[in-house]
Coordinates of C-alpha atoms in Angstrom, one line a residue:
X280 CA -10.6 -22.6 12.0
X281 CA -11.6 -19.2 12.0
X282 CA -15.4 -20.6 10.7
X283 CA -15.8 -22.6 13.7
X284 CA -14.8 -19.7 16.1
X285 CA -17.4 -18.4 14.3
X286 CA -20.3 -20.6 14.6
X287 CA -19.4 -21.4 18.3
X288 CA -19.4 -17.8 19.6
X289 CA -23.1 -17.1 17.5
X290 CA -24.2 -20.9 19.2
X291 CA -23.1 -19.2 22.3
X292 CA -20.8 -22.1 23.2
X293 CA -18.2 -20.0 24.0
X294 CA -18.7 -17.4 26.8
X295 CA -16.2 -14.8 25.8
X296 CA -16.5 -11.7 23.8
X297 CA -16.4 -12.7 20.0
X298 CA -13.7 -10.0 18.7
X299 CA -11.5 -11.4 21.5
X300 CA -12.0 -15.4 20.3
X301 CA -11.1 -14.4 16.9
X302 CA -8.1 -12.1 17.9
X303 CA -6.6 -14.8 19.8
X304 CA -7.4 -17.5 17.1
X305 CA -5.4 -15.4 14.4
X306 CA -2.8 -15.0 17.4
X307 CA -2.6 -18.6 17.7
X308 CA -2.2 -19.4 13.8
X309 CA 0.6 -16.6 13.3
X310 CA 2.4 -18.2 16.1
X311 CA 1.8 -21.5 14.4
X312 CA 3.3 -19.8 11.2
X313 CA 6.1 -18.4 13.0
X314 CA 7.2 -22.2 14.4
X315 CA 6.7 -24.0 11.3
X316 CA 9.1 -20.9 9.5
X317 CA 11.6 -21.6 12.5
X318 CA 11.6 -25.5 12.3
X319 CA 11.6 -24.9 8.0
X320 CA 15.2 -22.7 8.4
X321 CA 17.7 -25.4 9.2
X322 CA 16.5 -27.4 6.4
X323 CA 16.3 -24.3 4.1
X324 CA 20.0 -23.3 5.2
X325 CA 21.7 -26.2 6.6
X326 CA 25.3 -24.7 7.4
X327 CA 25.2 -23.5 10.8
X328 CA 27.4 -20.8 10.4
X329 CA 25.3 -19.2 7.5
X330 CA 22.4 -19.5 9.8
X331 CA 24.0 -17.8 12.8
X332 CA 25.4 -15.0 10.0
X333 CA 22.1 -14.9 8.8
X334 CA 20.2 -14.1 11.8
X335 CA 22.5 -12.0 13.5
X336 CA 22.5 -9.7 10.4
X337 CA 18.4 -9.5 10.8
X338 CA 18.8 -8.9 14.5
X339 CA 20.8 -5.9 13.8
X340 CA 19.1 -4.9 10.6
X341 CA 15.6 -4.5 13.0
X342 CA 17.5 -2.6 15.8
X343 CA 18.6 -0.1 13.2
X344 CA 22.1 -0.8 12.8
X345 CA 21.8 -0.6 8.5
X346 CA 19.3 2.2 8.8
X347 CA 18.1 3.7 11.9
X348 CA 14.3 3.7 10.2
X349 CA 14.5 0.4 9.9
X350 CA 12.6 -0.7 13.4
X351 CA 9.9 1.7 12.6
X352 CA 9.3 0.4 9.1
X353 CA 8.8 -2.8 10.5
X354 CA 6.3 -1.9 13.4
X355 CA 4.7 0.0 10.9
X356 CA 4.2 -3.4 8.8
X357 CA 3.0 -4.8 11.5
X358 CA 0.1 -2.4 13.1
X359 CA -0.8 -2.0 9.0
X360 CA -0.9 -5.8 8.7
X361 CA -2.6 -6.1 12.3
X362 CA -5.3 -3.5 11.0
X363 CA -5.8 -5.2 7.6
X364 CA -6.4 -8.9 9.0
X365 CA -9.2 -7.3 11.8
X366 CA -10.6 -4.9 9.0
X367 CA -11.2 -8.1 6.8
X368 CA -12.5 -10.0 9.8
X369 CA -14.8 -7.2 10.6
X370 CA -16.0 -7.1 6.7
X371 CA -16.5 -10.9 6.4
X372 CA -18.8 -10.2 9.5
X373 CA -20.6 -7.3 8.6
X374 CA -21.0 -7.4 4.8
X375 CA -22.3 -9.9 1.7
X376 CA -20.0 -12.4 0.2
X377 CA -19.4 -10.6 -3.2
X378 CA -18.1 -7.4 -1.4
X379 CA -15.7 -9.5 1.1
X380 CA -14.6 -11.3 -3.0
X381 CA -14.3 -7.5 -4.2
X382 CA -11.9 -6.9 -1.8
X383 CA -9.8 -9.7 -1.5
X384 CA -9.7 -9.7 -4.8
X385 CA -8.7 -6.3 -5.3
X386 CA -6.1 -6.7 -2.3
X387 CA -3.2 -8.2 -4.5
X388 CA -3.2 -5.7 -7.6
X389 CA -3.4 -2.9 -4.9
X390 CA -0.5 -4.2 -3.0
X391 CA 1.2 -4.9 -6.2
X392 CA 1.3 -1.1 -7.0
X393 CA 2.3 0.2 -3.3
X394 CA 5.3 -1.9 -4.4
X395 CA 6.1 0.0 -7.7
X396 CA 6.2 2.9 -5.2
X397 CA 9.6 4.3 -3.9
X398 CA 9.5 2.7 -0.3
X399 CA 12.7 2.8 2.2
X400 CA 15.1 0.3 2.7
X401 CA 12.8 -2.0 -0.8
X402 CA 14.2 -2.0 -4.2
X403 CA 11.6 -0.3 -6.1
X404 CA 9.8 -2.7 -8.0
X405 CA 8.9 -1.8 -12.0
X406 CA 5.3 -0.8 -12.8
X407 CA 3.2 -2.8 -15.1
X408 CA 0.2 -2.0 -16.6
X409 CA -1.5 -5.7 -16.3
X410 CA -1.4 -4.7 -12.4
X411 CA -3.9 -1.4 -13.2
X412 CA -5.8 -3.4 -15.5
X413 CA -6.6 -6.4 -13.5
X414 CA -7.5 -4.2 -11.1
X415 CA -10.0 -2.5 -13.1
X416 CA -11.2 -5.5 -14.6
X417 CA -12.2 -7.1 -10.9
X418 CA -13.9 -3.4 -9.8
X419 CA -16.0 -3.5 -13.1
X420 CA -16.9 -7.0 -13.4
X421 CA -17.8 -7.1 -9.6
X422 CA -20.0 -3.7 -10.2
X423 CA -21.7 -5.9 -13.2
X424 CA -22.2 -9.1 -11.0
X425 CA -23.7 -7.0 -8.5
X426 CA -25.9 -5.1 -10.9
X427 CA -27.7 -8.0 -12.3
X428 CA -28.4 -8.6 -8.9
X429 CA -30.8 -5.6 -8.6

């Protein structure tokens, strides 16, 4: 989807301002993800009562009532998620395809270890060293793809 909001803006098919297309397109698709979660819960938890227990401790969880940083945390998430989708849209955009694989690539060990970090209201998760390693294996086998390259 987000290919062909592509190729129509460049074709000039579509008279609005590119960045804006694609915002709204990823808009769209987390709304989209949002239904389907929605439609997904009664089927996931089919006892009405755990449902309504289960989303009334949420609510209260996000307005702070377990821990009062808890409504921060989770705008935080969410500009830090908001800023990661752009800043990959932006690098598909603007740089080759072996540096947009580098980093996607590189994405899920790095997150990985921001887990094994001591973050509020998350169990801390136990470090491995497969996480570190992978990571280095991707940065040095990317550096030697792009080296026989030159």
């Amino acid at each position: 989807l987000k290919d062909l909001v592509f190729k129509q803006s460049q074709a000039a098919e579509v008279q609005l301002p590119q960045e804006l297309i694609i915002l709204s397109v990823c808009a769209t698709c987390a709304a989209v993800q949002f239904s389907v979660q929605l439609l997904a819960f009664p089927l996931l938890v089919p006892e009405v009562d755990e449902r309504r227990r289960l989303i009334s401790a949420g609510w209260r969880c996000l307005q702070g009532a377990a821990a009062p940083a808890a409504p921060w945390i989770a705008l935080t998430y969410w500009v830090c998620n908001v800023v990661f989708s752009l800043t990959t849209l932006r690098l598909v955009r603007k740089a080759s395809a072996a540096t947009v694989v580098l980093a996607n690539v590189a994405a899920l060990p790095l997150s990985a270890l921001v887990f094994c970090c001591p973050l509020p209201l998350l169990q801390r998760q136990p470090f491995q060293w497969s996480f570190a390693v992978s990571l280095i294996l991707v940065v040095v086998g990317n550096l030697l793809y792009g080296a026989t390259s030159w």
